[in-house]
Coordinates of C-alpha atoms and ligand atoms in Angstrom, one line a residue:
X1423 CA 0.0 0.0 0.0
X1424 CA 1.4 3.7 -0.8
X1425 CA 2.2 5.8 2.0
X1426 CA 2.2 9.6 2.0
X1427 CA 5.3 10.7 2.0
X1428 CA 6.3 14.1 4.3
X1429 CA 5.9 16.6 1.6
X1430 CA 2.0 15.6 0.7
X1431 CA 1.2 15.4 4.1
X1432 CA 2.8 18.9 4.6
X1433 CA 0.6 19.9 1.3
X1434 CA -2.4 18.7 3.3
X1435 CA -1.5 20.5 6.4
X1436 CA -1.2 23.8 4.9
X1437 CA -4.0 23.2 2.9
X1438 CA -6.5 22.6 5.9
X1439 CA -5.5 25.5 7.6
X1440 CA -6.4 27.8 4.7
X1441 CA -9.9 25.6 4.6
X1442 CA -10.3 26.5 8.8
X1443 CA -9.9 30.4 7.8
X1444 CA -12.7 29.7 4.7
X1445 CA -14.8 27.6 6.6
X1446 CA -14.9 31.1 9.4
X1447 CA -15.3 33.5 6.9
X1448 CA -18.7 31.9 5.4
X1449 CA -20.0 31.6 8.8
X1450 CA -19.6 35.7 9.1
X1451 CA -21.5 35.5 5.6
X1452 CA -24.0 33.7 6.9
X1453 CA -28.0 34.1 7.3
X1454 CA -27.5 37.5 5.7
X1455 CA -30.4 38.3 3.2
X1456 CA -30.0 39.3 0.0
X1457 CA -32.0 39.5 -3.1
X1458 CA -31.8 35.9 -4.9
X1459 CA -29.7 35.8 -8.2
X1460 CA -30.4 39.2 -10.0
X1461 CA -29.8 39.6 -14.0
X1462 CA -31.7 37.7 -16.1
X1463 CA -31.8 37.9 -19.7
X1464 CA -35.5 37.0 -21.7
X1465 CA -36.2 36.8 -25.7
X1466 CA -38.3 39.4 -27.3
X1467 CA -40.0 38.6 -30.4
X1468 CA -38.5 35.3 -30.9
X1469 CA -34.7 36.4 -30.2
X1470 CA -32.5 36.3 -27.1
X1471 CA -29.3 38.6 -28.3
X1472 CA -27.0 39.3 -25.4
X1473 CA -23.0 39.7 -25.2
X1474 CA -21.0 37.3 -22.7
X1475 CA -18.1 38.4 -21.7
X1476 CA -16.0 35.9 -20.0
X1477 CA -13.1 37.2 -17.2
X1478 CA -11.7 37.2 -13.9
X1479 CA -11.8 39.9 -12.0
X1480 CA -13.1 40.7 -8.5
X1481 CA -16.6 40.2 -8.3
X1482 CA -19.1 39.8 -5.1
X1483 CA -19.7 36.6 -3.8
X1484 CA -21.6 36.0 -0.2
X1485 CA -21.3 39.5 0.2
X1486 CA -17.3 39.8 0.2
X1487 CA -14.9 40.1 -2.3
X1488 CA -13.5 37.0 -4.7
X1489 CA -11.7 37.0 -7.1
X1490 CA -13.4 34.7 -9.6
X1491 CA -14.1 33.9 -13.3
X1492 CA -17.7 35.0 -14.1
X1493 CA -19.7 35.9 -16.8
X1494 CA -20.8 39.7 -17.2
X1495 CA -19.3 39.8 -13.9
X1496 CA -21.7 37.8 -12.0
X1497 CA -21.7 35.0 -10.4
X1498 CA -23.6 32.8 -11.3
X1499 CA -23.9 34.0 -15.2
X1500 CA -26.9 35.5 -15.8
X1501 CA -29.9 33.3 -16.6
X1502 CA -31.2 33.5 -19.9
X1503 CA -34.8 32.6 -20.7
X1504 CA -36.2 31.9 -23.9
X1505 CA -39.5 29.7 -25.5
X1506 CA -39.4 26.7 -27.7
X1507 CA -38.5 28.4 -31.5
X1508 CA -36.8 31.4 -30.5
X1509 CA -33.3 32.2 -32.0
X1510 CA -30.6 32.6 -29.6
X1511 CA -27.7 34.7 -30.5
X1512 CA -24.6 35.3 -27.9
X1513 CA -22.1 37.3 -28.8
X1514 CA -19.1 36.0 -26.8
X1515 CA -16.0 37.5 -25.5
X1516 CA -13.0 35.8 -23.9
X1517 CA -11.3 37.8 -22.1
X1518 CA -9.5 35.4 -20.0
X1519 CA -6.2 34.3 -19.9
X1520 CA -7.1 31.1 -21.1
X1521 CA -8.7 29.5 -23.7
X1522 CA -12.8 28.4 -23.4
X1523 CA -15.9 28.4 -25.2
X1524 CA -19.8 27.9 -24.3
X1525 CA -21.5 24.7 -23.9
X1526 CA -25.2 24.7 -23.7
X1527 CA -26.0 21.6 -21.1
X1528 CA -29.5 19.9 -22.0
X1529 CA -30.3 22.1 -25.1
X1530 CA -31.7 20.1 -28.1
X1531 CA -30.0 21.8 -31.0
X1532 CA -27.0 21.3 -33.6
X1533 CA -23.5 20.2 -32.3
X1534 CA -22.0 21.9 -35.5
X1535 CA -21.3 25.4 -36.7
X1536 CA -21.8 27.9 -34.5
X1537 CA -24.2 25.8 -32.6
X1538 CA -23.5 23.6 -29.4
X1539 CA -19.9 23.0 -30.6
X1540 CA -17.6 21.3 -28.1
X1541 CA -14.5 21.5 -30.3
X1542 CA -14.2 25.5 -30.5
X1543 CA -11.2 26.5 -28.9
X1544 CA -11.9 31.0 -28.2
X1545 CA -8.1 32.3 -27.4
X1546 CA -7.6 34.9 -24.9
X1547 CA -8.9 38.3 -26.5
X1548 CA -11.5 36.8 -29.4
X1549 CA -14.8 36.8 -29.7
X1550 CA -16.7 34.3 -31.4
X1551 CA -21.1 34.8 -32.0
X1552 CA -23.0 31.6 -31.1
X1553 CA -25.6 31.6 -32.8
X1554 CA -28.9 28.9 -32.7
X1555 CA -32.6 28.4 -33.0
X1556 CA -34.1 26.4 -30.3
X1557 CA -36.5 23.7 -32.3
X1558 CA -40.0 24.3 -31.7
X1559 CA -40.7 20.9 -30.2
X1560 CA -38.0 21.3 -27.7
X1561 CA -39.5 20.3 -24.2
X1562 CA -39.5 23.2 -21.3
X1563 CA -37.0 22.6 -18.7
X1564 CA -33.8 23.5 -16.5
X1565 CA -30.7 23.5 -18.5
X1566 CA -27.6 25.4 -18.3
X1567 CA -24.7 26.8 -20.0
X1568 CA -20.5 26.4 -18.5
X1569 CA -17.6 26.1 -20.8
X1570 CA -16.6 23.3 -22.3
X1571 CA -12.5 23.7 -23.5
X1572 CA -11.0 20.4 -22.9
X1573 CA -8.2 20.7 -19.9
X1574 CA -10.1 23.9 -18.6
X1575 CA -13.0 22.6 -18.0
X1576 CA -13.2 22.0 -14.0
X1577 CA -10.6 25.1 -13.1
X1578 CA -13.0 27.3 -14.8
X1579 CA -16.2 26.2 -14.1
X1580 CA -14.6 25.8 -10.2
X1581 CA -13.5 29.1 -10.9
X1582 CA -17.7 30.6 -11.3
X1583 CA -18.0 30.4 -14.9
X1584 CA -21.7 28.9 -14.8
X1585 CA -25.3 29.9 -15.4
X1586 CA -29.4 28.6 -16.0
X1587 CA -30.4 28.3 -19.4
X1588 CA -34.3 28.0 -18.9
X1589 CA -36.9 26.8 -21.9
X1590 CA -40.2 28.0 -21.3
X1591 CA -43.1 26.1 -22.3
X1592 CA -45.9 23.2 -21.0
X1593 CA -44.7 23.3 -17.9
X1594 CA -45.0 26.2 -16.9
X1595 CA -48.7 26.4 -18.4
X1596 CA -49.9 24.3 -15.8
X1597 CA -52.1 26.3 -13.7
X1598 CA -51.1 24.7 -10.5
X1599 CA -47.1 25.4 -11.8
X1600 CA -48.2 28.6 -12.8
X1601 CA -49.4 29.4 -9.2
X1602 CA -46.2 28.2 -7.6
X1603 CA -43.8 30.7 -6.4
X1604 CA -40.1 29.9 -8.5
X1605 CA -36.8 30.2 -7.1
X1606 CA -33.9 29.2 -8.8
X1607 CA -31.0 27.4 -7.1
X1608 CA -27.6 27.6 -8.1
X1609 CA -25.6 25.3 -5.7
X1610 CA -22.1 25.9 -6.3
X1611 CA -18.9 25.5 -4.1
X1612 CA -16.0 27.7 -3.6
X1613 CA -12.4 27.1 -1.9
X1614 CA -10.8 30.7 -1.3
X1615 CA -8.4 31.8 0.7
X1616 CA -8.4 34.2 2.7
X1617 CA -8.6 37.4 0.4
X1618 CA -11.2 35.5 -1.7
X1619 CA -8.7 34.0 -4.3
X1620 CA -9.1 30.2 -5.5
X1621 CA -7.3 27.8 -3.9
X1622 CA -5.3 25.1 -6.6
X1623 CA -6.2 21.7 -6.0
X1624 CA -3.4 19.3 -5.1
X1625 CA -3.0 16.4 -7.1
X1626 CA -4.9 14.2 -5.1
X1627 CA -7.8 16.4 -5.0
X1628 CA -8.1 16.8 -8.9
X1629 CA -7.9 12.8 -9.0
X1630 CA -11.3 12.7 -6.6
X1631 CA -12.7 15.8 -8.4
X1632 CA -11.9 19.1 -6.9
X1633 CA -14.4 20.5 -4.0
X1634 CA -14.6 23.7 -2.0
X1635 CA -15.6 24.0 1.8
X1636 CA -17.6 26.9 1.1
X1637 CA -21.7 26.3 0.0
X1638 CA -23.4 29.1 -1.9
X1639 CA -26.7 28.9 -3.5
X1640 CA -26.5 31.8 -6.2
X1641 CA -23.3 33.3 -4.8
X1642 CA -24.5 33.2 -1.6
X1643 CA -24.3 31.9 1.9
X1644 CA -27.6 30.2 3.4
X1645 CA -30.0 32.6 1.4
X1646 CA -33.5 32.7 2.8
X1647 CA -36.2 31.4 0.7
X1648 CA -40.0 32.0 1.8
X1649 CA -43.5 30.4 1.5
X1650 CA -46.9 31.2 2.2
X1651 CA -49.1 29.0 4.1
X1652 CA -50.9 27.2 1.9
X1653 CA -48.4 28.2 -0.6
X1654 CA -46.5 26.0 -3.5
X1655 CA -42.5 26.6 -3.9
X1656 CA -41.2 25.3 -7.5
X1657 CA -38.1 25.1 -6.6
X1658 CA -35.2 24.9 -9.8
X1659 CA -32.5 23.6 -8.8
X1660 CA -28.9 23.3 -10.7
X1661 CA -25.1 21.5 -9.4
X1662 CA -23.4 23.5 -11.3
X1663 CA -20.4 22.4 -8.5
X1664 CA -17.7 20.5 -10.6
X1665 CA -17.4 17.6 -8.3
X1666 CA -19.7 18.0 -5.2
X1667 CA -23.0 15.7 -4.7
X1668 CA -26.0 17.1 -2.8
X1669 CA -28.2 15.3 -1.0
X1670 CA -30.9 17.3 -0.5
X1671 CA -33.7 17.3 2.4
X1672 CA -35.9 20.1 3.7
X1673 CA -36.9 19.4 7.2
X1674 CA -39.9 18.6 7.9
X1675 CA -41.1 18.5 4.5
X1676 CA -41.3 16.2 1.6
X1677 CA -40.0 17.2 -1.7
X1678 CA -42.4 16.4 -5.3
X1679 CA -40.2 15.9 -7.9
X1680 CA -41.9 17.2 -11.1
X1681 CA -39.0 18.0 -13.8
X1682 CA -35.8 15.9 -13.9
X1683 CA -32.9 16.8 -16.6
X1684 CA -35.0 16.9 -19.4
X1685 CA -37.8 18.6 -18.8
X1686 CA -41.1 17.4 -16.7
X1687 CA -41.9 14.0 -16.0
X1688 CA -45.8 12.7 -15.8
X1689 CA -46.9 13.2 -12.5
X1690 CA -45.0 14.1 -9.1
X1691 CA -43.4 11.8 -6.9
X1692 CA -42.9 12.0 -3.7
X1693 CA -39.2 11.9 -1.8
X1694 CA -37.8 12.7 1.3
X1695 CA -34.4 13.4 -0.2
X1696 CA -33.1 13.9 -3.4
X1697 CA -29.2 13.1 -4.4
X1698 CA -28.2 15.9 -7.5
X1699 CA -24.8 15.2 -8.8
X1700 CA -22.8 17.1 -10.7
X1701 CA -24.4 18.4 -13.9
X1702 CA -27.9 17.4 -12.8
X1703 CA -30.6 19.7 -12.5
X1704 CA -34.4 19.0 -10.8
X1705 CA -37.8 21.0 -10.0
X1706 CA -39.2 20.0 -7.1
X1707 CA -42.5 21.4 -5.3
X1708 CA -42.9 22.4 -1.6
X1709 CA -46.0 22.3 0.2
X1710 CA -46.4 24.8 2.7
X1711 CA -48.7 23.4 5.1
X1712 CA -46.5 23.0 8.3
X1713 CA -46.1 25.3 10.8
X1714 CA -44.8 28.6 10.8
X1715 CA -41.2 29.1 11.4
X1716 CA -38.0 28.2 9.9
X1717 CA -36.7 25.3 8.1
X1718 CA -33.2 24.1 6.7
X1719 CA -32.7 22.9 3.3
X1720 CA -29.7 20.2 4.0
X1721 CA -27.5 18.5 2.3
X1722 CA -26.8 15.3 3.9
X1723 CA -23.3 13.4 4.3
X1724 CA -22.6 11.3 0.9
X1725 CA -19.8 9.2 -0.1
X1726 CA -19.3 9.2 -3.3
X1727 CA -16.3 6.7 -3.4
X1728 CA -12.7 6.5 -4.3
X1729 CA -11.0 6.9 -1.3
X1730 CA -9.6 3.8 -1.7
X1731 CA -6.8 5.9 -3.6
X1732 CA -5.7 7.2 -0.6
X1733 CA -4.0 4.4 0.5
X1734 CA -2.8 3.4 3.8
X1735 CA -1.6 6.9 4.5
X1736 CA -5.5 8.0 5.3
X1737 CA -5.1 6.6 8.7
X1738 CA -3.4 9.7 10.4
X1739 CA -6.0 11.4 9.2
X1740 CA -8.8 9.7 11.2
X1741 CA -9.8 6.8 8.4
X1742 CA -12.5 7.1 5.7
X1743 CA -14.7 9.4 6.9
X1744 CA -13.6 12.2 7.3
X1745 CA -15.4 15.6 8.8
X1746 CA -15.4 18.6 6.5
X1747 CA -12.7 20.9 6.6
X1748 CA -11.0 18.5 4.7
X1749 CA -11.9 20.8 1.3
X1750 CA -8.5 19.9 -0.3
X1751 CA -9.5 16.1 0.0
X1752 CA -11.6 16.4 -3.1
X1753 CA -13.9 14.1 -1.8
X1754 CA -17.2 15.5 0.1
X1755 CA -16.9 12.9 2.9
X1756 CA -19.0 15.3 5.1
X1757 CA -20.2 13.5 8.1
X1758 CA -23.0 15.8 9.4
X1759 CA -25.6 18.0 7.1
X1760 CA -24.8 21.4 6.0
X1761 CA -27.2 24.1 5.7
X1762 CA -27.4 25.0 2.5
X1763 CA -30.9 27.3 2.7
X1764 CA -33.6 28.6 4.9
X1765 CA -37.2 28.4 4.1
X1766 CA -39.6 30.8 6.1
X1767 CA -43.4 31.1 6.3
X1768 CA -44.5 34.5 5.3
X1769 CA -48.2 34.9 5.2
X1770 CA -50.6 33.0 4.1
X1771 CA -53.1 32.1 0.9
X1772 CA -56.0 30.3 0.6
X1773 CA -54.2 26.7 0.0
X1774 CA -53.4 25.9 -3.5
X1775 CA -53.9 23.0 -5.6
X1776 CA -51.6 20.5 -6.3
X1777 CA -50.8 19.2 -9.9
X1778 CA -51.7 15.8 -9.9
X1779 CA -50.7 15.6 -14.2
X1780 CA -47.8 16.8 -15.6
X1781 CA -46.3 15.9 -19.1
X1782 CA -46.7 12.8 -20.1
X1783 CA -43.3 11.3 -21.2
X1784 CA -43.1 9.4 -24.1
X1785 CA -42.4 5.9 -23.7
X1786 CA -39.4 4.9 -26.4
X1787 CA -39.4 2.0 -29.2
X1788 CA -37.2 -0.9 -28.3
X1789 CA -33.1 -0.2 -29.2
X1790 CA -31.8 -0.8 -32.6
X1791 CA -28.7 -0.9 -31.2
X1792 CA -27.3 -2.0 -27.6
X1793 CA -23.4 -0.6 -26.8
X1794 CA -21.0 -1.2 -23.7
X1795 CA -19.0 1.7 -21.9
X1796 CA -16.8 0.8 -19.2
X1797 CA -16.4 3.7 -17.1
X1798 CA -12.8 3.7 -14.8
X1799 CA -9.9 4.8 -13.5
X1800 CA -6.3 3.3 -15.0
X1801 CA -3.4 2.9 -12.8
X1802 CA -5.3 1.8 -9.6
X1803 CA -3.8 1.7 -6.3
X1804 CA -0.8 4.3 -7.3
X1805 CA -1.8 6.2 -4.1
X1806 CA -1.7 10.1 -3.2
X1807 CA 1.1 12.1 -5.0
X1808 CA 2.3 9.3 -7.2
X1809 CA -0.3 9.2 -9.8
X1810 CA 0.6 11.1 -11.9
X1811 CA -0.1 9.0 -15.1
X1812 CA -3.9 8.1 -13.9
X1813 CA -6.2 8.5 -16.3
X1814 CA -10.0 8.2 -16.2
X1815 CA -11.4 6.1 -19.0
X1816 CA -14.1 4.6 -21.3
X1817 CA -13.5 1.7 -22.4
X1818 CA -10.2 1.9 -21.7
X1819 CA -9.4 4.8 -23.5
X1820 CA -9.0 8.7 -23.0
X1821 CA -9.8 10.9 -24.8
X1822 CA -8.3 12.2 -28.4
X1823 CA -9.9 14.9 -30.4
X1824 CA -8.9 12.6 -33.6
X1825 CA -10.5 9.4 -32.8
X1826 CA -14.3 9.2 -33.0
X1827 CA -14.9 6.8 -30.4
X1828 CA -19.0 5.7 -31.3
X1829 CA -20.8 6.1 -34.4
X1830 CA -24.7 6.2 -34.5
X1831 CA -26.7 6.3 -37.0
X1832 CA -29.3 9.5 -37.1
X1833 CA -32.9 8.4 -36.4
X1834 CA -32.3 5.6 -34.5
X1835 CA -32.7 4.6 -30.5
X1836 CA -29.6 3.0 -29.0
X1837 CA -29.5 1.6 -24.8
X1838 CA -26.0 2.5 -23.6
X1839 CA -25.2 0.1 -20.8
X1840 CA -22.7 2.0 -18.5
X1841 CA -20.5 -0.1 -16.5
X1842 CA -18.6 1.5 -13.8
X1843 CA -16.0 -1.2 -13.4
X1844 CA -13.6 1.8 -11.2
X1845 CA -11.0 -0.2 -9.0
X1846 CA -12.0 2.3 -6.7
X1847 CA -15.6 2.4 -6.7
X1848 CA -15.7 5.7 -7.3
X1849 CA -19.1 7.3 -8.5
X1850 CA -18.9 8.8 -12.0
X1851 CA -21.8 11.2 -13.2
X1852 CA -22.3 10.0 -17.2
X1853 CA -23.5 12.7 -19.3
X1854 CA -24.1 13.2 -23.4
X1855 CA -24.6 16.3 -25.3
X1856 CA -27.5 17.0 -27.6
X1857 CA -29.7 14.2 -27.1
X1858 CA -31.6 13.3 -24.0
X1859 CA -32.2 9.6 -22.5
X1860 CA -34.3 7.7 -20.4
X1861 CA -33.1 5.4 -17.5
X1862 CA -34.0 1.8 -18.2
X1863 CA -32.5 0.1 -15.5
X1864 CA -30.0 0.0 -12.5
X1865 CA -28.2 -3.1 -11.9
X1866 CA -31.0 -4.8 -14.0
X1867 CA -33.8 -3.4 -12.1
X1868 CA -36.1 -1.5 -13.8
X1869 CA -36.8 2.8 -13.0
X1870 CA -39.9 3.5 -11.2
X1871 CA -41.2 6.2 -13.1
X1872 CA -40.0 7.3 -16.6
X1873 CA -37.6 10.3 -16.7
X1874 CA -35.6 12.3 -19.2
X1875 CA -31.9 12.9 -18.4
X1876 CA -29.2 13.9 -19.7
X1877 CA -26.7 13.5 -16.5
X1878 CA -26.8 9.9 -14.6
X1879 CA -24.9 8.8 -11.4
X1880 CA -23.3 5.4 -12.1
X1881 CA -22.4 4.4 -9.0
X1882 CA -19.3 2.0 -8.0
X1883 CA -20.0 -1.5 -9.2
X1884 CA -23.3 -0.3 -10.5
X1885 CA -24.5 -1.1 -14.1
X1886 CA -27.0 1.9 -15.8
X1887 CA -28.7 1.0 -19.1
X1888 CA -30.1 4.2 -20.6
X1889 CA -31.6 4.7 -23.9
X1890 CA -31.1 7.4 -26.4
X1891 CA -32.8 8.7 -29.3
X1892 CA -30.7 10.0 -31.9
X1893 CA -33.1 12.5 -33.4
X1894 CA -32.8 16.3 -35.4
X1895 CA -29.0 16.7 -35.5
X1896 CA -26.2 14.8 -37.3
X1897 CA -22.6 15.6 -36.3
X1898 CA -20.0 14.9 -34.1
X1899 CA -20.3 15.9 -30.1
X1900 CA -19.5 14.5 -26.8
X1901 CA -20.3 12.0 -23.4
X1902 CA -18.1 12.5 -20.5
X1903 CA -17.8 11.9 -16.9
X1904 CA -19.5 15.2 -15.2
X1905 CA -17.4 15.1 -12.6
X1906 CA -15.1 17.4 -14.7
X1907 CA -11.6 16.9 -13.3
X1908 CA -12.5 13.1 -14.4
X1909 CA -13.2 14.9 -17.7
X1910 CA -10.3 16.7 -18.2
X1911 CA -7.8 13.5 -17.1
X1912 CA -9.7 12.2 -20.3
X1913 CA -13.1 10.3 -19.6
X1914 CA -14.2 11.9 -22.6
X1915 CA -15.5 10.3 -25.9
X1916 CA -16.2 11.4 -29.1
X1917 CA -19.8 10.1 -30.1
X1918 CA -20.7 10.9 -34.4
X1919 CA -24.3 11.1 -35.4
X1920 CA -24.4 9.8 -39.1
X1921 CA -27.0 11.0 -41.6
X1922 CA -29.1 7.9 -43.0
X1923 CA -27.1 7.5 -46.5
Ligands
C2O921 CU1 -22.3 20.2 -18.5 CU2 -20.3 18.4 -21.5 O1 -21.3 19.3 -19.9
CU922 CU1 -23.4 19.1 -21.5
CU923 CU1 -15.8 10.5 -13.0

């Protein structure tokens, strides 16, 4: 078994004592009020035309200064809001000091020209217009838009470059939808020091996927969100952390999942907790028929595997689960719930209905084709500091920019079983571009209730058969691990969508 040698467990000493003095200043943040997330941008007359300008620069976060990457200067980006059929036209400027480009996470539309390309590389000081029309069958829903530059990926998106890309539509023309108050929710983590500047991840923490100490929800420390009695709450909800999971529980109340992914599924279901990974978005609905007063939104200790890479130099540390405070871990081995949110009862209203139908979600023709990913780690067991030739894989392979790794043909529906066969059981968030899927089964046992998704936790060990219909758009684009240091060290494929000849 590897042991840590002196110098990493110096890094890691230094490194917790900047995560103490981070951990202290988001408590002085805390429980302030603020307005919730502020700009938003909304198409007129079938056009959403905005500039993006991309750059670091000091910009207020929890109401202190950080030094961040952001969008327009805010953090998160601005939302942008537009309708099935509008034209969507973003006139981009990098001015970082690295390359990037846009992704738009979720949205249906072209993966070529100036479109949802993944392969556009923006160097410092260009601009590029994207430029799109959002097809007018294209389901309402939560997605988002981060950049997508290969090797940048997680520093930048770590770094605040992240915002909602929302598609109005049958959702929200549900009168019972309609009537629900909406808050968005941005969860996204931060690791600063202590004049509000990033902290680099060490090596081991990239390998786990980095993770920061301090929990915002749109920039900011445990907002307050209220209801009415009687009240609905539709609450729009967004990891747009890198690496962290959430495991999400309001006290007291039940959560109704109504929209997953892809858009809104037929009817709600009922959960007391809902785990978001990375890249995952959900609406749920909150009731407000308890008693006044306060109640936290929490996210609940999670272990999302891998520390098996640790080796046996975890034990001076206190073993595998570790409290929090351990930021520069990567790993969110949490071991009590965090606030992340405060819901107040404010007033009341005559009590509201509750949908009982939503959208009904189609249900798919069997697969033409049936494909194996294998979803892993190489170069297990290499411990802390000395793995610096890991690589995380599909299939065995990293990525190349030259090698189209699946070819599917346009018009058809493919099941993609997804094996997580990681040496370290570590959890790996799949996701495609482009096309949405629907779970078919989990270690062979079928999904309760129908769902479209374009992000799915594959566990350790676990198996995940999804299905996919390649529909509208022919071209090349990408599936990757949304966990996106994993993406970055290469669990990345190339995936071409052939025209019928
Ligand atoms: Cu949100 Cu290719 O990712
Ligand atoms: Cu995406
Ligand atoms: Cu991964």
């Amino acid at each position: 078994m590897p042991k840590m040698n002196r110098r990493q467990f110096f890094i890691l000493g230094a490194a917790g004592a900047v995560t103490a003095s981070v951990a202290n200043w988001a408590i002085a943040q805390s429980n302030k009020t603020s307005p919730a997330s502020s700009k938003f941008y909304k198409s007129a007359n079938g056009l959403l035309e905005v500039n993006l300008e991309a750059s670091y620069r000091p910009v207020n976060l929890a109401g202190k200064q950080a030094y961040l990457m952001s969008y327009n200067g805010q953090v998160p980006a601005p939302r942008l809001e537009v309708k099935a059929g509008d034209t969507v036209r973003i006139h981009f400027t990098n001015n970082l000091s690295q390359p990037t480009n846009l992704h738009y996470h979720g949205l249906h539309v072209p993966p070529t020209g100036n479109a949802d390309n993944p392969f556009f590389s923006i160097p410092p000081g260009e601009n590029l217009t994207y430029e799109f029309t959002i097809p007018k069958n294209h389901p309402s829903g939560t997605f988002w838009y981060h950049p997508h530059h290969h090797v940048y990926v997680a520093e930048q998106l770590f770094a605040g470059l992240a915002g909602l890309f929302i598609v109005r539509g049958e959702l929200d023309e549900i009168p019972e939808i309609q009537a629900a108050k909406e808050e968005f929710l941005v969860l996204k983590d931060f690791d600063l020091d202590e004049d509000g500047r990033i902290l680099a991840p060490n090596h081991m923490a990239m390998m786990l996927g980095r993770e920061g100490q301090l929990l915002t929800v749109n920039g900011q420390v445990n907002p307050n969100l209220s209801i009415a009695k009687g009240g609905l709450l539709r609450l729009r909800m967004l990891n747009a952390s890198p690496s962290r999971f959430y495991r999400l529980s309001l006290e007291n109340h039940p959560l109704y999942l109504i929209a997953t992914d892809g858009g809104a599924i037929s009817a709600p279901v009922e959960l007391e907790e809902l785990l978001l990974a990375p890249g995952e978005r959900a609406e749920l609905l909150v009731r407000g028929d308890r008693g006044p007063g306060q109640y936290r939104l929490l996210t609940l200790p999670y272990d999302r595997g891998g520390m098996g890479m640790m080796g046996g130099g975890m034990g001076m540390m206190g073993g595998h689960r570790m409290g929090s405070g351990m930021g520069m871990m990567g790993n969110s081995s949490q071991t009590s719930p965090q606030v992340l949110a405060t819901l107040t009862y404010q007033g009341s209203v005559a009590t509201l209905p509750f949908p009982e139908r939503l959208i009904p979600v189609e249900t798919l023709p069997k697969p033409e084709t049936v494909r194996r990913f294998e979803l892993s780690m190489s170069g297990m067991g290499m411990g802390m500091g000395s793995g610096m030739g890991m690589s995380f894989t599909f299939n065995g392979q990293t990525y190349d920019m030259d090698r189209i790794d699946t070819s599917v043909k346009l018009n058809t529906v493919e099941d993609w079983e997804l094996i997580n066969v990681d040496p370290d059981r570590m959890d790996h968030p799949f996701h495609l571009h482009i096309n949405r899927f629907q779970i078919v089964s989990r270690n062979g046992q079928p999904e309760p209730y129908r769902a479209w998704k374009d992000t799915v936790l594959v566990r350790g060990g676990e198996t995940v058969r999804i299905r996919i219909p390649f529909r509208d758009f022919a071209g090349k684009t990408v599936y990757h691990c949304h966990i996106l240091d994993h993406e970055d060290l290469g669990m990345m494929g190339i995936v071409e969508i052939k025209p019928a000849a």
